[in-house]
Amino acid sequence: MDSQTTLKLPVIDFTKPDLKPGTVEWDLLKGQVEQALQEYSCFDALFHKIPLEIRDAIFGAMEELFDLPLQIKTRNVSELPYHGYLGQHPLVPLFESIGIEHANIVEKVEAQTSTFWPEGNTRFSKTIQSFSKQLSELDEMIRTMILEIFHLEKYIDEHMDSTGYLLRVMKYKGPKTTETQVGLKAHRDKNVVTILYQNEVHGLGVQRNDGEWIDVKPSKDSFIVTIGESLHAWLNGRLKSTYHRVMISGDKTRYSLGLFSFPKGGYIIKVPEELVDEAHPLLYKPFDYAEFLKFCCTEDGQKAHSSLKVYCGV
Ligand SMILES: O=C(O)CCC(=O)C(=O)O
Ligand SMILES: [Fe+2]
């Protein structure tokens, strides 16, 4: 067995009800989050708050969505790159994805649902919204812990108020080969924090901070937490962003979804002065996430080893 198949992500248990800042349980988990992020930039969070029937129903809802004709799926557009329909790309032919912006808010989900089903689809919008709303509570807990770890409590309200949620649903067609193929090439997400959930077809790989790749094998209860470039930049490099990819084989379809917290348009990401000193010189100039995302789609952004450094590195 090679080392890749034996390594596992740290598992952190968020199933205790009423986890609150200032409690012993909270501080215990916060310590585990800090250690996991320093070593792996990623962890597997156990979370029960989303009822099992919603966790199951979400994959049915995704299948229903991806089964729609292409001309309907391509109605999924956004002002932001990567937030709308993606698919039919010659470099990643097995991959397709649809973005639901502000998926935690009922009216926003209903409006987007009606672009796919003009007659409405209440079951679909309820499943998507309820899943996203409850998962956003895990995202908020984790981001609050991260800010506490770096003694940035005074920024918590501003940080939460300045971010929105995108739920991106992904479909990877099985390549029908035993040889593993690239589902999604290795990358760092550009947003703040991403929480991934998937069906029983595994394929996600995460690079640990020492360079080792880990095959992620999550369960129905587990949500994979990764760090994006915007959080890495805002923390002046204190946390690395997660380098990850999807590799697939066989004939089964892989469905996954990611709840992406991202800075709202017009909000300027600026490193807090508390994180800059002689030992930690400023790494990134202030930037707007939407502009950064647009840069990432340009030829210069695509060919850069680190689009973040090229875009706003000091
Ligand atoms: O499908 C997955 O598990 C990962 C997807 C991903 O990395 C992304 O959408 O940025
Ligand atoms: Fe990603």
XYZ file of C-alpha atoms and ligand atoms in Angstrom:
325
model
C 0.000 0.000 0.000
C 1.446 3.416 -0.849
C 1.429 6.202 1.696
C -1.425 8.054 -0.062
C -3.953 5.366 0.779
C -3.002 5.093 4.453
C -3.084 8.794 5.387
C -6.293 10.179 6.851
C -7.619 13.634 7.511
C -8.126 14.673 11.133
C -11.757 14.179 12.190
C -13.280 16.857 14.442
C -16.583 16.212 16.183
C -19.070 19.099 15.958
C -22.071 16.931 16.863
C -22.467 18.272 20.430
C -25.609 20.427 20.527
C -25.341 24.077 21.605
C -21.626 24.532 21.013
C -20.973 28.107 22.155
C -17.888 30.346 22.349
C -16.429 30.492 25.832
C -17.334 26.905 26.792
C -14.842 24.137 27.545
C -16.156 22.083 24.568
C -15.724 25.036 22.214
C -12.133 25.660 23.301
C -11.305 21.979 22.974
C -12.560 21.905 19.368
C -10.835 25.205 18.614
C -7.501 23.642 19.605
C -8.185 20.699 17.287
C -9.148 23.053 14.431
C -5.907 25.008 14.884
C -3.747 21.890 14.839
C -5.567 20.373 11.852
C -5.283 23.560 9.807
C -1.584 24.000 10.621
C -0.753 20.451 9.499
C -3.369 19.624 6.858
C -5.090 22.942 5.851
C -8.192 20.779 5.973
C -10.247 18.544 8.232
C -13.255 16.278 8.314
C -16.034 17.764 10.471
C -18.676 15.461 11.926
C -21.961 17.357 11.919
C -25.456 15.988 12.618
C -27.526 19.156 12.526
C -28.725 18.527 8.956
C -31.347 15.750 9.237
C -30.394 12.520 7.485
C -33.429 12.765 5.179
C -32.169 16.158 3.895
C -28.640 14.794 3.483
C -30.086 11.943 1.376
C -32.614 14.122 -0.491
C -29.933 16.586 -1.592
C -28.436 14.040 -4.008
C -31.870 13.315 -5.514
C -32.372 17.062 -5.978
C -29.002 17.308 -7.722
C -29.779 14.434 -10.056
C -33.072 16.100 -10.990
C -31.215 19.356 -11.699
C -28.415 17.858 -13.803
C -30.945 15.764 -15.764
C -32.451 18.977 -17.169
C -31.597 19.791 -20.816
C -28.389 21.758 -21.350
C -30.216 24.854 -22.618
C -32.030 25.075 -19.285
C -28.934 24.460 -17.157
C -27.066 27.217 -18.991
C -29.692 29.707 -17.748
C -27.649 29.520 -14.552
C -25.585 32.697 -14.978
C -23.864 35.051 -12.546
C -21.913 38.285 -12.685
C -19.088 36.379 -11.012
C -16.956 33.800 -12.796
C -17.282 30.230 -11.434
C -20.630 31.118 -9.801
C -22.789 30.038 -12.761
C -23.060 26.924 -14.952
C -19.763 25.232 -15.817
C -19.444 22.212 -18.058
C -18.687 20.799 -21.488
C -15.048 21.877 -21.068
C -12.622 19.885 -23.232
C -9.995 19.753 -20.454
C -12.419 18.395 -17.841
C -15.133 16.701 -19.926
C -16.495 14.669 -17.006
C -17.245 17.723 -14.863
C -20.382 19.846 -14.670
C -21.414 22.341 -12.021
C -24.250 24.705 -11.140
C -24.075 27.577 -8.650
C -26.879 28.690 -6.357
C -26.036 32.086 -4.916
C -27.270 32.965 -1.407
C -28.520 29.396 -1.083
C -29.235 29.920 2.633
C -31.946 32.522 1.859
C -35.431 31.217 0.904
C -36.418 33.949 -1.608
C -33.069 33.779 -3.429
C -33.279 30.004 -3.828
C -36.893 30.188 -5.020
C -35.967 32.809 -7.650
C -33.145 30.622 -8.976
C -35.315 27.493 -8.887
C -37.842 29.221 -11.136
C -35.161 29.744 -13.800
C -34.879 25.928 -14.002
C -38.557 25.104 -13.396
C -40.750 28.102 -14.353
C -43.724 26.240 -12.810
C -41.776 26.030 -9.513
C -40.244 23.077 -7.653
C -40.878 23.493 -3.948
C -39.262 20.223 -2.925
C -36.041 21.200 -4.705
C -35.821 24.712 -3.262
C -36.697 23.559 0.276
C -34.040 20.837 0.221
C -31.335 23.174 -1.120
C -32.186 26.029 1.256
C -32.519 23.909 4.362
C -29.236 22.066 3.666
C -27.390 25.358 3.039
C -28.871 27.207 6.019
C -27.914 24.481 8.477
C -24.468 23.989 6.961
C -23.851 27.753 7.140
C -24.057 27.383 10.933
C -21.074 25.025 10.827
C -19.230 27.462 8.563
C -19.889 30.338 10.999
C -18.686 28.296 13.969
C -15.479 27.359 12.192
C -14.764 30.914 11.015
C -15.453 32.261 14.506
C -12.969 29.759 15.932
C -10.363 30.758 13.344
C -10.725 34.449 14.214
C -10.431 33.620 17.920
C -7.276 31.550 17.242
C -5.629 34.688 15.812
C -7.086 37.017 18.503
C -9.226 38.824 15.946
C -12.465 38.749 17.976
C -13.130 42.419 17.302
C -13.478 41.670 13.572
C -15.995 38.811 13.918
C -19.145 40.861 13.180
C -17.579 42.691 10.229
C -16.227 39.422 8.870
C -19.599 37.618 9.050
C -21.555 40.601 7.700
C -19.246 40.964 4.708
C -19.617 37.394 3.430
C -22.323 35.574 1.485
C -22.834 31.928 0.540
C -22.689 30.127 -2.772
C -23.829 26.506 -2.931
C -22.109 24.848 -5.847
C -23.344 21.429 -6.890
C -21.041 19.217 -8.929
C -21.488 16.166 -11.112
C -18.604 13.971 -12.308
C -19.509 11.345 -14.843
C -17.669 8.063 -14.262
C -15.056 7.704 -17.045
C -15.847 3.945 -17.352
C -12.163 3.111 -17.078
C -10.199 1.501 -14.275
C -7.492 4.086 -14.883
C -8.001 7.164 -12.743
C -8.828 10.369 -14.623
C -8.791 14.012 -13.630
C -12.255 15.147 -12.540
C -11.105 18.574 -11.429
C -7.469 19.602 -11.616
C -5.515 20.568 -8.495
C -6.396 24.067 -7.321
C -6.914 26.385 -4.378
C -10.402 27.830 -3.893
C -10.454 31.624 -4.103
C -13.107 32.241 -1.442
C -12.982 32.178 2.387
C -13.969 28.692 3.620
C -15.491 25.814 1.622
C -17.390 22.897 3.154
C -17.700 19.874 0.866
C -20.189 16.998 1.004
C -20.385 14.088 -1.434
C -22.242 10.894 -2.318
C -20.658 7.460 -1.851
C -18.375 7.826 -4.899
C -15.045 9.064 -3.566
C -12.521 11.077 -5.553
C -11.411 14.086 -3.541
C -7.706 14.382 -2.769
C -6.134 16.962 -0.473
C -2.478 17.880 -0.197
C -1.199 18.030 3.364
C 1.124 20.926 4.198
C 4.187 18.641 3.978
C 3.253 17.809 0.370
C 1.683 14.344 0.898
C -1.611 13.709 -0.950
C -4.478 12.233 1.037
C -7.446 10.375 -0.449
C -10.467 11.691 1.386
C -13.033 9.045 2.348
C -15.847 10.896 4.056
C -18.969 9.333 5.542
C -22.601 10.494 5.494
C -21.915 12.438 8.688
C -18.746 14.108 7.527
C -18.190 17.466 5.899
C -14.771 18.378 4.506
C -13.604 21.844 5.503
C -11.063 23.641 3.304
C -9.469 27.102 3.370
C -9.589 29.487 0.414
C -7.185 32.143 -0.856
C -9.236 35.076 0.502
C -8.891 33.806 4.073
C -5.208 32.981 3.558
C -4.637 36.556 2.323
C -6.732 38.242 5.029
C -4.775 36.337 7.712
C -1.511 37.554 6.137
C -0.550 33.970 5.343
C -1.076 32.584 8.886
C -3.143 29.742 7.374
C -2.368 28.069 4.073
C -5.144 27.605 1.550
C -6.011 23.990 0.765
C -4.545 22.478 -2.407
C -6.992 19.840 -3.637
C -8.239 17.952 -6.701
C -10.741 15.346 -7.817
C -9.614 12.084 -9.462
C -12.185 9.570 -10.656
C -12.423 6.090 -12.121
C -15.121 3.475 -12.708
C -18.611 4.021 -14.041
C -20.488 5.503 -11.081
C -21.491 9.173 -11.118
C -20.003 11.257 -8.360
C -22.169 14.045 -6.956
C -20.636 16.554 -4.570
C -21.535 19.947 -3.275
C -19.668 22.776 -1.687
C -20.907 25.600 0.488
C -18.543 28.458 -0.355
C -18.436 31.491 1.940
C -17.199 34.441 -0.106
C -16.633 38.199 0.434
C -19.541 40.257 -0.926
C -18.986 42.532 -3.927
C -17.396 45.863 -3.032
C -15.938 44.632 0.270
C -12.201 45.214 0.405
C -10.143 42.433 1.963
C -7.446 44.136 4.022
C -5.005 42.418 6.391
C -5.735 43.470 10.026
C -2.880 45.558 11.460
C -2.592 43.077 14.361
C -1.207 40.501 11.926
C 1.596 42.650 10.513
C 4.917 43.099 12.313
C 8.635 42.656 11.703
C 8.392 38.879 11.781
C 5.277 38.947 9.578
C 5.627 41.608 6.854
C 2.536 42.431 4.825
C 2.070 39.811 2.081
C -0.964 41.114 0.171
C -2.308 44.531 -0.766
C -6.023 45.212 -0.127
C -8.241 43.694 -2.822
C -11.817 43.142 -3.933
C -12.758 39.442 -4.232
C -14.920 39.936 -7.349
C -12.036 41.678 -9.152
C -9.600 38.978 -8.050
C -11.943 36.276 -9.341
C -12.193 38.034 -12.691
C -8.382 38.211 -12.863
C -8.186 34.450 -12.208
C -10.105 33.877 -15.464
C -7.702 35.916 -17.582
C -4.768 34.350 -19.421
C -2.326 35.849 -16.871
C -4.438 34.558 -13.996
C -4.681 31.079 -15.506
C -0.976 30.662 -16.148
C 0.194 32.075 -12.785
C 1.521 29.584 -10.234
C -0.180 31.746 -7.589
C -2.845 34.009 -9.075
C -3.205 35.651 -5.648
C 0.482 36.668 -5.488
C 0.437 37.973 -9.037
C -2.792 39.876 -8.420
C -2.053 41.538 -5.095
C 1.256 40.253 -3.677
C 3.433 42.946 -2.031
O -16.032 17.715 -5.873
C -15.321 17.951 -4.905
O -15.261 17.189 -3.935
C -14.432 19.165 -4.890
C -14.911 20.315 -5.730
C -13.996 21.499 -5.663
O -12.879 21.411 -5.272
C -14.471 22.829 -6.085
O -15.597 22.936 -6.606
O -13.747 23.829 -5.911
Fe -12.107 23.372 -4.834
